Amino acid sequence: MATSAQRAGAIHPAWFVFWAAFLSASIYFLLDSVGDVMSPELQDGSTTWNRIVWYVGHAVIASPILLIAPLQFMPGLRQSRPEVHRWLGRVFLGGCIVAGLLGIFLGSTLYLPGSRIPLTLLASTWVFFAAIAWQAARRRDFVNHRRFAIRAFALGGAFVWVRIINKVQGDVFSWMPTEDLQETTKEWLTLFLPIFVTELWLNWGPTAKKLFARKA
Ligand code: HEM
């Protein structure tokens, strides 16, 4: 029987490249956000209570999720230290649910009207996926647990994806007449792309491959 070290050794190199890039981007963008979180500037109409509870609460609860994610998806650790996977899993999925609920408020009240619908949908779907992943683990349905934990990660990773799109939006969307339209398009893409890529990998890709395979 293969040991966990052997199983970990079988991981595709692209896996390490992805997580190294994801972790570096997460740390970079988290450090970049510290100024925003500490800033006394509030949106018009916001109160201190509103800021501390929703905004800082969301940021503090959500941040560990990005750092825990690589550990949770590492097959070696999951198999060799199941109790660590279980505890980090509670922090990860619990964080997605609480930060997502706070994100629903933040998104639905954001000062940019065009961002409200995509952000509210994104945060609600994030909570929904994390709750299903948790319930699947409780019921020991590990196939669905894995699939929904991946989906929850893909949407939580929006913190990184949106900032990457933000870096290129001035060039990529330069043909759009206004910055507001660019912002709105960015938010819709941040909702659509993680779902599209995840489902392509988990469901649509394998189904298409099977259906388009040459008949024997
Ligand atoms: C693990 C994932 C996430 C982390 C680490 C995270 C972290 C943060 C941080 C640090 C801030 C404050 C800095 C800033 O405004 O840029 C913030 C704000 C915000 N987050 Fe998240 N977040 C995550 C996921 C999400 C998701 C999935 C949504 C979905 C809607 C969301 C919605 C928001 C909103 C609406 C704001 C306020 C933006 C503003 O006022 O300009 N976040 N988040």
PDB file of C-alpha atoms and ligand atoms in Angstrom:
ATOM      1  CA  MET A   1       0.000   0.000   0.000  1.00  0.00           C
ATOM      2  CA  ALA A   2       1.326   3.468  -0.883  1.00  0.00           C
ATOM      3  CA  THR A   3       2.408   5.635   2.051  1.00  0.00           C
ATOM      4  CA  SER A   4       1.139   9.190   2.345  1.00  0.00           C
ATOM      5  CA  ALA A   5       4.622  10.427   1.379  1.00  0.00           C
ATOM      6  CA  GLN A   6       4.486   8.324  -1.801  1.00  0.00           C
ATOM      7  CA  ARG A   7       0.985   9.569  -2.540  1.00  0.00           C
ATOM      8  CA  ALA A   8       2.119  13.156  -1.942  1.00  0.00           C
ATOM      9  CA  GLY A   9       5.085  12.462  -4.231  1.00  0.00           C
ATOM     10  CA  ALA A  10       2.647  11.587  -7.026  1.00  0.00           C
ATOM     11  CA  ILE A  11       1.135  15.077  -7.048  1.00  0.00           C
ATOM     12  CA  HIS A  12       1.423  16.818 -10.430  1.00  0.00           C
ATOM     13  CA  PRO A  13       4.014  19.664 -10.425  1.00  0.00           C
ATOM     14  CA  ALA A  14       1.300  22.042 -11.728  1.00  0.00           C
ATOM     15  CA  TRP A  15      -0.393  21.604  -8.333  1.00  0.00           C
ATOM     16  CA  PHE A  16       2.608  23.106  -6.530  1.00  0.00           C
ATOM     17  CA  VAL A  17       2.920  25.906  -9.094  1.00  0.00           C
ATOM     18  CA  PHE A  18      -0.765  26.792  -8.686  1.00  0.00           C
ATOM     19  CA  TRP A  19      -0.656  26.887  -4.876  1.00  0.00           C
ATOM     20  CA  ALA A  20       2.661  28.759  -4.742  1.00  0.00           C
ATOM     21  CA  ALA A  21       1.230  31.395  -7.106  1.00  0.00           C
ATOM     22  CA  PHE A  22      -2.076  31.516  -5.211  1.00  0.00           C
ATOM     23  CA  LEU A  23      -0.382  31.896  -1.801  1.00  0.00           C
ATOM     24  CA  SER A  24       1.998  34.598  -3.050  1.00  0.00           C
ATOM     25  CA  ALA A  25      -0.880  36.529  -4.655  1.00  0.00           C
ATOM     26  CA  SER A  26      -3.003  36.140  -1.494  1.00  0.00           C
ATOM     27  CA  ILE A  27      -0.251  37.447   0.795  1.00  0.00           C
ATOM     28  CA  TYR A  28       0.502  40.316  -1.595  1.00  0.00           C
ATOM     29  CA  PHE A  29      -3.158  41.400  -1.865  1.00  0.00           C
ATOM     30  CA  LEU A  30      -3.829  40.908   1.879  1.00  0.00           C
ATOM     31  CA  LEU A  31      -0.885  43.173   2.759  1.00  0.00           C
ATOM     32  CA  ASP A  32      -2.112  45.630   0.147  1.00  0.00           C
ATOM     33  CA  SER A  33      -5.569  45.696   1.826  1.00  0.00           C
ATOM     34  CA  VAL A  34      -4.285  46.438   5.348  1.00  0.00           C
ATOM     35  CA  GLY A  35      -4.383  50.184   4.628  1.00  0.00           C
ATOM     36  CA  ASP A  36      -8.027  49.987   3.471  1.00  0.00           C
ATOM     37  CA  VAL A  37      -9.095  47.983   6.522  1.00  0.00           C
ATOM     38  CA  MET A  38      -7.328  50.384   8.948  1.00  0.00           C
ATOM     39  CA  SER A  39      -8.453  53.537   7.132  1.00  0.00           C
ATOM     40  CA  PRO A  40     -10.942  55.754   8.996  1.00  0.00           C
ATOM     41  CA  GLU A  41     -12.579  56.627   5.639  1.00  0.00           C
ATOM     42  CA  LEU A  42     -16.088  55.200   5.434  1.00  0.00           C
ATOM     43  CA  GLN A  43     -18.527  54.918   2.587  1.00  0.00           C
ATOM     44  CA  ASP A  44     -21.126  57.712   2.602  1.00  0.00           C
ATOM     45  CA  GLY A  45     -23.753  56.860   5.190  1.00  0.00           C
ATOM     46  CA  SER A  46     -21.609  54.246   6.994  1.00  0.00           C
ATOM     47  CA  THR A  47     -21.250  54.318  10.765  1.00  0.00           C
ATOM     48  CA  THR A  48     -18.362  53.111  12.937  1.00  0.00           C
ATOM     49  CA  TRP A  49     -20.497  50.191  14.145  1.00  0.00           C
ATOM     50  CA  ASN A  50     -21.291  49.337  10.612  1.00  0.00           C
ATOM     51  CA  ARG A  51     -17.616  49.449   9.679  1.00  0.00           C
ATOM     52  CA  ILE A  52     -16.263  47.418  12.595  1.00  0.00           C
ATOM     53  CA  VAL A  53     -18.873  44.705  12.493  1.00  0.00           C
ATOM     54  CA  TRP A  54     -19.298  44.168   8.789  1.00  0.00           C
ATOM     55  CA  TYR A  55     -16.164  45.374   7.075  1.00  0.00           C
ATOM     56  CA  VAL A  56     -13.350  44.569   9.552  1.00  0.00           C
ATOM     57  CA  GLY A  57     -15.233  41.475  10.729  1.00  0.00           C
ATOM     58  CA  HIS A  58     -15.467  40.216   7.170  1.00  0.00           C
ATOM     59  CA  ALA A  59     -11.797  40.948   6.432  1.00  0.00           C
ATOM     60  CA  VAL A  60     -10.476  39.336   9.642  1.00  0.00           C
ATOM     61  CA  ILE A  61     -12.636  36.211   9.381  1.00  0.00           C
ATOM     62  CA  ALA A  62     -12.026  35.725   5.651  1.00  0.00           C
ATOM     63  CA  SER A  63      -8.251  36.250   5.582  1.00  0.00           C
ATOM     64  CA  PRO A  64      -7.180  32.901   7.173  1.00  0.00           C
ATOM     65  CA  ILE A  65      -9.249  31.044   4.555  1.00  0.00           C
ATOM     66  CA  LEU A  66      -6.725  31.907   1.851  1.00  0.00           C
ATOM     67  CA  LEU A  67      -3.792  30.639   3.919  1.00  0.00           C
ATOM     68  CA  ILE A  68      -5.552  27.442   5.022  1.00  0.00           C
ATOM     69  CA  ALA A  69      -6.742  26.487   1.522  1.00  0.00           C
ATOM     70  CA  PRO A  70      -3.465  24.906   0.254  1.00  0.00           C
ATOM     71  CA  LEU A  71      -3.243  22.725   3.380  1.00  0.00           C
ATOM     72  CA  GLN A  72      -6.841  21.559   3.007  1.00  0.00           C
ATOM     73  CA  PHE A  73      -6.380  20.499  -0.608  1.00  0.00           C
ATOM     74  CA  MET A  74      -3.047  18.741   0.045  1.00  0.00           C
ATOM     75  CA  PRO A  75      -3.827  14.988  -0.231  1.00  0.00           C
ATOM     76  CA  GLY A  76      -0.789  13.958   1.895  1.00  0.00           C
ATOM     77  CA  LEU A  77      -1.896  15.985   4.927  1.00  0.00           C
ATOM     78  CA  ARG A  78      -5.560  15.004   4.587  1.00  0.00           C
ATOM     79  CA  GLN A  79      -4.640  11.334   4.683  1.00  0.00           C
ATOM     80  CA  SER A  80      -1.830  11.374   7.235  1.00  0.00           C
ATOM     81  CA  ARG A  81      -3.361  13.889   9.729  1.00  0.00           C
ATOM     82  CA  PRO A  82      -7.151  13.610   9.382  1.00  0.00           C
ATOM     83  CA  GLU A  83      -7.741  15.452  12.677  1.00  0.00           C
ATOM     84  CA  VAL A  84      -5.764  18.485  11.401  1.00  0.00           C
ATOM     85  CA  HIS A  85      -7.815  18.401   8.177  1.00  0.00           C
ATOM     86  CA  ARG A  86     -11.028  18.256  10.233  1.00  0.00           C
ATOM     87  CA  TRP A  87     -10.136  21.233  12.476  1.00  0.00           C
ATOM     88  CA  LEU A  88      -8.776  23.388   9.670  1.00  0.00           C
ATOM     89  CA  GLY A  89     -11.865  22.405   7.674  1.00  0.00           C
ATOM     90  CA  ARG A  90     -14.132  23.802  10.396  1.00  0.00           C
ATOM     91  CA  VAL A  91     -12.151  27.070  10.388  1.00  0.00           C
ATOM     92  CA  PHE A  92     -12.187  27.159   6.557  1.00  0.00           C
ATOM     93  CA  LEU A  93     -15.870  26.367   5.994  1.00  0.00           C
ATOM     94  CA  GLY A  94     -17.063  28.242   9.111  1.00  0.00           C
ATOM     95  CA  GLY A  95     -15.027  31.247   7.910  1.00  0.00           C
ATOM     96  CA  CYS A  96     -16.603  31.030   4.437  1.00  0.00           C
ATOM     97  CA  ILE A  97     -20.100  30.981   5.964  1.00  0.00           C
ATOM     98  CA  VAL A  98     -19.608  33.860   8.433  1.00  0.00           C
ATOM     99  CA  ALA A  99     -17.461  36.029   6.093  1.00  0.00           C
ATOM    100  CA  GLY A 100     -19.928  35.281   3.291  1.00  0.00           C
ATOM    101  CA  LEU A 101     -22.919  36.396   5.386  1.00  0.00           C
ATOM    102  CA  LEU A 102     -21.066  39.630   6.200  1.00  0.00           C
ATOM    103  CA  GLY A 103     -20.139  39.864   2.492  1.00  0.00           C
ATOM    104  CA  ILE A 104     -23.846  39.745   1.553  1.00  0.00           C
ATOM    105  CA  PHE A 105     -24.358  42.928   3.583  1.00  0.00           C
ATOM    106  CA  LEU A 106     -21.201  44.603   2.245  1.00  0.00           C
ATOM    107  CA  GLY A 107     -21.964  43.665  -1.348  1.00  0.00           C
ATOM    108  CA  SER A 108     -25.635  44.609  -1.286  1.00  0.00           C
ATOM    109  CA  THR A 109     -24.900  48.051   0.204  1.00  0.00           C
ATOM    110  CA  LEU A 110     -21.761  48.922  -1.792  1.00  0.00           C
ATOM    111  CA  TYR A 111     -21.586  52.493  -3.116  1.00  0.00           C
ATOM    112  CA  LEU A 112     -21.249  51.165  -6.693  1.00  0.00           C
ATOM    113  CA  PRO A 113     -24.813  50.182  -7.735  1.00  0.00           C
ATOM    114  CA  GLY A 114     -23.619  48.019 -10.640  1.00  0.00           C
ATOM    115  CA  SER A 115     -21.610  45.835  -8.251  1.00  0.00           C
ATOM    116  CA  ARG A 116     -24.437  45.093  -5.847  1.00  0.00           C
ATOM    117  CA  ILE A 117     -26.211  42.247  -7.669  1.00  0.00           C
ATOM    118  CA  PRO A 118     -23.070  40.270  -8.694  1.00  0.00           C
ATOM    119  CA  LEU A 119     -21.477  40.697  -5.237  1.00  0.00           C
ATOM    120  CA  THR A 120     -24.638  39.674  -3.393  1.00  0.00           C
ATOM    121  CA  LEU A 121     -25.017  36.609  -5.624  1.00  0.00           C
ATOM    122  CA  LEU A 122     -21.346  35.761  -5.176  1.00  0.00           C
ATOM    123  CA  ALA A 123     -21.449  35.997  -1.383  1.00  0.00           C
ATOM    124  CA  SER A 124     -24.751  34.042  -1.131  1.00  0.00           C
ATOM    125  CA  THR A 125     -23.506  31.262  -3.399  1.00  0.00           C
ATOM    126  CA  TRP A 126     -20.267  31.130  -1.385  1.00  0.00           C
ATOM    127  CA  VAL A 127     -22.253  30.588   1.842  1.00  0.00           C
ATOM    128  CA  PHE A 128     -24.456  27.999   0.104  1.00  0.00           C
ATOM    129  CA  PHE A 129     -21.494  25.947  -1.223  1.00  0.00           C
ATOM    130  CA  ALA A 130     -19.670  26.045   2.132  1.00  0.00           C
ATOM    131  CA  ALA A 131     -22.807  24.939   4.018  1.00  0.00           C
ATOM    132  CA  ILE A 132     -23.300  21.990   1.625  1.00  0.00           C
ATOM    133  CA  ALA A 133     -19.607  21.014   1.942  1.00  0.00           C
ATOM    134  CA  TRP A 134     -19.933  21.024   5.747  1.00  0.00           C
ATOM    135  CA  GLN A 135     -23.165  19.031   5.762  1.00  0.00           C
ATOM    136  CA  ALA A 136     -21.713  16.503   3.291  1.00  0.00           C
ATOM    137  CA  ALA A 137     -18.732  15.963   5.646  1.00  0.00           C
ATOM    138  CA  ARG A 138     -21.133  15.435   8.589  1.00  0.00           C
ATOM    139  CA  ARG A 139     -23.017  12.843   6.540  1.00  0.00           C
ATOM    140  CA  ARG A 140     -19.671  11.288   5.451  1.00  0.00           C
ATOM    141  CA  ASP A 141     -20.491  11.941   1.802  1.00  0.00           C
ATOM    142  CA  PHE A 142     -16.884  12.715   0.908  1.00  0.00           C
ATOM    143  CA  VAL A 143     -17.439  12.909  -2.857  1.00  0.00           C
ATOM    144  CA  ASN A 144     -19.809  15.849  -2.448  1.00  0.00           C
ATOM    145  CA  HIS A 145     -17.771  17.231   0.452  1.00  0.00           C
ATOM    146  CA  ARG A 146     -14.724  17.539  -1.832  1.00  0.00           C
ATOM    147  CA  ARG A 147     -16.702  18.963  -4.751  1.00  0.00           C
ATOM    148  CA  PHE A 148     -18.443  21.631  -2.690  1.00  0.00           C
ATOM    149  CA  ALA A 149     -15.276  22.518  -0.734  1.00  0.00           C
ATOM    150  CA  ILE A 150     -13.598  23.125  -4.132  1.00  0.00           C
ATOM    151  CA  ARG A 151     -16.558  25.278  -5.216  1.00  0.00           C
ATOM    152  CA  ALA A 152     -16.433  27.237  -1.924  1.00  0.00           C
ATOM    153  CA  PHE A 153     -12.704  27.786  -2.416  1.00  0.00           C
ATOM    154  CA  ALA A 154     -13.226  28.950  -6.013  1.00  0.00           C
ATOM    155  CA  LEU A 155     -15.696  31.623  -4.896  1.00  0.00           C
ATOM    156  CA  GLY A 156     -13.746  32.641  -1.757  1.00  0.00           C
ATOM    157  CA  GLY A 157     -10.719  33.006  -4.018  1.00  0.00           C
ATOM    158  CA  ALA A 158     -12.676  35.871  -5.604  1.00  0.00           C
ATOM    159  CA  PHE A 159     -10.647  38.048  -3.232  1.00  0.00           C
ATOM    160  CA  VAL A 160      -7.609  37.229  -5.414  1.00  0.00           C
ATOM    161  CA  TRP A 161      -9.333  36.842  -8.815  1.00  0.00           C
ATOM    162  CA  VAL A 162     -11.040  40.255  -8.603  1.00  0.00           C
ATOM    163  CA  ARG A 163      -7.758  41.972  -7.811  1.00  0.00           C
ATOM    164  CA  ILE A 164      -5.998  40.260 -10.716  1.00  0.00           C
ATOM    165  CA  ILE A 165      -8.770  41.398 -13.089  1.00  0.00           C
ATOM    166  CA  ASN A 166      -8.518  44.846 -11.502  1.00  0.00           C
ATOM    167  CA  LYS A 167      -4.827  45.058 -12.467  1.00  0.00           C
ATOM    168  CA  VAL A 168      -5.591  44.477 -16.168  1.00  0.00           C
ATOM    169  CA  GLN A 169      -9.070  45.958 -16.537  1.00  0.00           C
ATOM    170  CA  GLY A 170      -7.834  49.367 -17.755  1.00  0.00           C
ATOM    171  CA  ASP A 171      -6.177  47.636 -20.747  1.00  0.00           C
ATOM    172  CA  VAL A 172      -8.541  44.716 -21.357  1.00  0.00           C
ATOM    173  CA  PHE A 173     -11.755  46.757 -21.035  1.00  0.00           C
ATOM    174  CA  SER A 174     -10.375  49.965 -22.564  1.00  0.00           C
ATOM    175  CA  TRP A 175     -13.004  49.723 -25.334  1.00  0.00           C
ATOM    176  CA  MET A 176     -15.810  50.214 -22.755  1.00  0.00           C
ATOM    177  CA  PRO A 177     -16.993  53.830 -22.625  1.00  0.00           C
ATOM    178  CA  THR A 178     -17.044  54.337 -18.820  1.00  0.00           C
ATOM    179  CA  GLU A 179     -15.156  53.152 -15.740  1.00  0.00           C
ATOM    180  CA  ASP A 180     -18.456  52.221 -14.090  1.00  0.00           C
ATOM    181  CA  LEU A 181     -19.153  49.767 -16.897  1.00  0.00           C
ATOM    182  CA  GLN A 182     -15.649  48.296 -16.491  1.00  0.00           C
ATOM    183  CA  GLU A 183     -16.252  47.865 -12.729  1.00  0.00           C
ATOM    184  CA  THR A 184     -19.608  46.166 -13.263  1.00  0.00           C
ATOM    185  CA  THR A 185     -18.168  43.833 -15.908  1.00  0.00           C
ATOM    186  CA  LYS A 186     -15.292  42.963 -13.561  1.00  0.00           C
ATOM    187  CA  GLU A 187     -17.708  42.020 -10.754  1.00  0.00           C
ATOM    188  CA  TRP A 188     -19.831  39.823 -13.042  1.00  0.00           C
ATOM    189  CA  LEU A 189     -16.688  38.102 -14.352  1.00  0.00           C
ATOM    190  CA  THR A 190     -15.523  37.517 -10.774  1.00  0.00           C
ATOM    191  CA  LEU A 191     -18.765  35.615 -10.198  1.00  0.00           C
ATOM    192  CA  PHE A 192     -18.878  33.810 -13.532  1.00  0.00           C
ATOM    193  CA  LEU A 193     -15.255  32.748 -14.135  1.00  0.00           C
ATOM    194  CA  PRO A 194     -14.626  30.713 -10.926  1.00  0.00           C
ATOM    195  CA  ILE A 195     -17.930  28.854 -11.419  1.00  0.00           C
ATOM    196  CA  PHE A 196     -17.191  28.267 -15.104  1.00  0.00           C
ATOM    197  CA  VAL A 197     -13.638  26.973 -14.539  1.00  0.00           C
ATOM    198  CA  THR A 198     -14.649  24.787 -11.586  1.00  0.00           C
ATOM    199  CA  GLU A 199     -17.590  23.184 -13.371  1.00  0.00           C
ATOM    200  CA  LEU A 200     -15.533  22.735 -16.531  1.00  0.00           C
ATOM    201  CA  TRP A 201     -13.014  20.792 -14.471  1.00  0.00           C
ATOM    202  CA  LEU A 202     -15.472  18.826 -12.292  1.00  0.00           C
ATOM    203  CA  ASN A 203     -18.388  18.148 -14.659  1.00  0.00           C
ATOM    204  CA  TRP A 204     -18.660  19.764 -18.062  1.00  0.00           C
ATOM    205  CA  GLY A 205     -15.130  18.907 -19.282  1.00  0.00           C
ATOM    206  CA  PRO A 206     -15.277  15.170 -18.452  1.00  0.00           C
ATOM    207  CA  THR A 207     -18.816  14.929 -19.889  1.00  0.00           C
ATOM    208  CA  ALA A 208     -17.790  16.673 -23.122  1.00  0.00           C
ATOM    209  CA  LYS A 209     -14.656  14.514 -23.376  1.00  0.00           C
ATOM    210  CA  LYS A 210     -16.759  11.376 -23.103  1.00  0.00           C
ATOM    211  CA  LEU A 211     -19.385  12.559 -25.594  1.00  0.00           C
ATOM    212  CA  PHE A 212     -16.870  13.785 -28.166  1.00  0.00           C
ATOM    213  CA  ALA A 213     -14.582  10.733 -27.833  1.00  0.00           C
ATOM    214  CA  ARG A 214     -14.121   8.741 -31.049  1.00  0.00           C
ATOM    215  CA  LYS A 215     -16.499   5.771 -31.087  1.00  0.00           C
ATOM    216  CA  ALA A 216     -14.777   2.379 -30.960  1.00  0.00           C
TER     217      ALA A 216
HETATM  218  C1  HEM B   1     -11.219  34.348   1.465  1.00  0.00           C
HETATM  219  C2  HEM B   1     -11.792  35.259   0.743  1.00  0.00           C
HETATM  220  C3  HEM B   1     -11.878  36.727   1.117  1.00  0.00           C
HETATM  221  C4  HEM B   1     -11.008  37.524   1.806  1.00  0.00           C
HETATM  222  C5  HEM B   1      -9.661  37.150   2.396  1.00  0.00           C
HETATM  223  C6  HEM B   1     -11.591  38.844   1.866  1.00  0.00           C
HETATM  224  C7  HEM B   1     -10.998  39.934   2.474  1.00  0.00           C
HETATM  225  C8  HEM B   1     -11.469  41.211   2.412  1.00  0.00           C
HETATM  226  C9  HEM B   1     -10.772  42.368   2.872  1.00  0.00           C
HETATM  227  C10 HEM B   1      -9.363  42.332   3.495  1.00  0.00           C
HETATM  228  C11 HEM B   1     -11.557  43.436   2.644  1.00  0.00           C
HETATM  229  C12 HEM B   1     -11.232  44.893   2.988  1.00  0.00           C
HETATM  230  C13 HEM B   1     -10.270  45.486   1.997  1.00  0.00           C
HETATM  231  C14 HEM B   1     -10.912  45.910   0.715  1.00  0.00           C
HETATM  232  O1  HEM B   1     -11.981  46.528   0.715  1.00  0.00           O
HETATM  233  O2  HEM B   1     -10.308  45.625  -0.315  1.00  0.00           O
HETATM  234  C15 HEM B   1     -12.763  42.964   2.012  1.00  0.00           C
HETATM  235  C16 HEM B   1     -13.801  43.764   1.617  1.00  0.00           C
HETATM  236  C17 HEM B   1     -14.932  43.295   0.965  1.00  0.00           C
HETATM  237  N1  HEM B   1     -15.215  42.005   0.623  1.00  0.00           N
HETATM  238 FE1  HEM B   1     -14.038  40.432   0.968  1.00  0.00          FE
HETATM  239  N2  HEM B   1     -12.792  38.832   1.222  1.00  0.00           N
HETATM  240  C18 HEM B   1     -12.999  37.546   0.744  1.00  0.00           C
HETATM  241  C19 HEM B   1     -14.063  37.095   0.016  1.00  0.00           C
HETATM  242  C20 HEM B   1     -15.148  37.865  -0.353  1.00  0.00           C
HETATM  243  C21 HEM B   1     -16.266  37.387  -1.136  1.00  0.00           C
HETATM  244  C22 HEM B   1     -16.447  35.982  -1.691  1.00  0.00           C
HETATM  245  C23 HEM B   1     -17.098  38.426  -1.284  1.00  0.00           C
HETATM  246  C24 HEM B   1     -18.384  38.327  -2.056  1.00  0.00           C
HETATM  247  C25 HEM B   1     -19.175  39.285  -2.235  1.00  0.00           C
HETATM  248  C26 HEM B   1     -16.519  39.584  -0.599  1.00  0.00           C
HETATM  249  C27 HEM B   1     -17.060  40.856  -0.523  1.00  0.00           C
HETATM  250  C28 HEM B   1     -16.419  41.973  -0.024  1.00  0.00           C
HETATM  251  C29 HEM B   1     -16.942  43.319  -0.114  1.00  0.00           C
HETATM  252  C30 HEM B   1     -18.251  43.723  -0.786  1.00  0.00           C
HETATM  253  C31 HEM B   1     -16.021  44.148   0.510  1.00  0.00           C
HETATM  254  C32 HEM B   1     -16.115  45.657   0.710  1.00  0.00           C
HETATM  255  C33 HEM B   1     -15.433  46.340  -0.430  1.00  0.00           C
HETATM  256  C34 HEM B   1     -15.485  47.842  -0.300  1.00  0.00           C
HETATM  257  O3  HEM B   1     -16.082  48.342   0.640  1.00  0.00           O
HETATM  258  O4  HEM B   1     -14.886  48.471  -1.164  1.00  0.00           O
HETATM  259  N3  HEM B   1     -15.328  39.202  -0.052  1.00  0.00           N
HETATM  260  N4  HEM B   1     -12.685  41.607   1.885  1.00  0.00           N
END
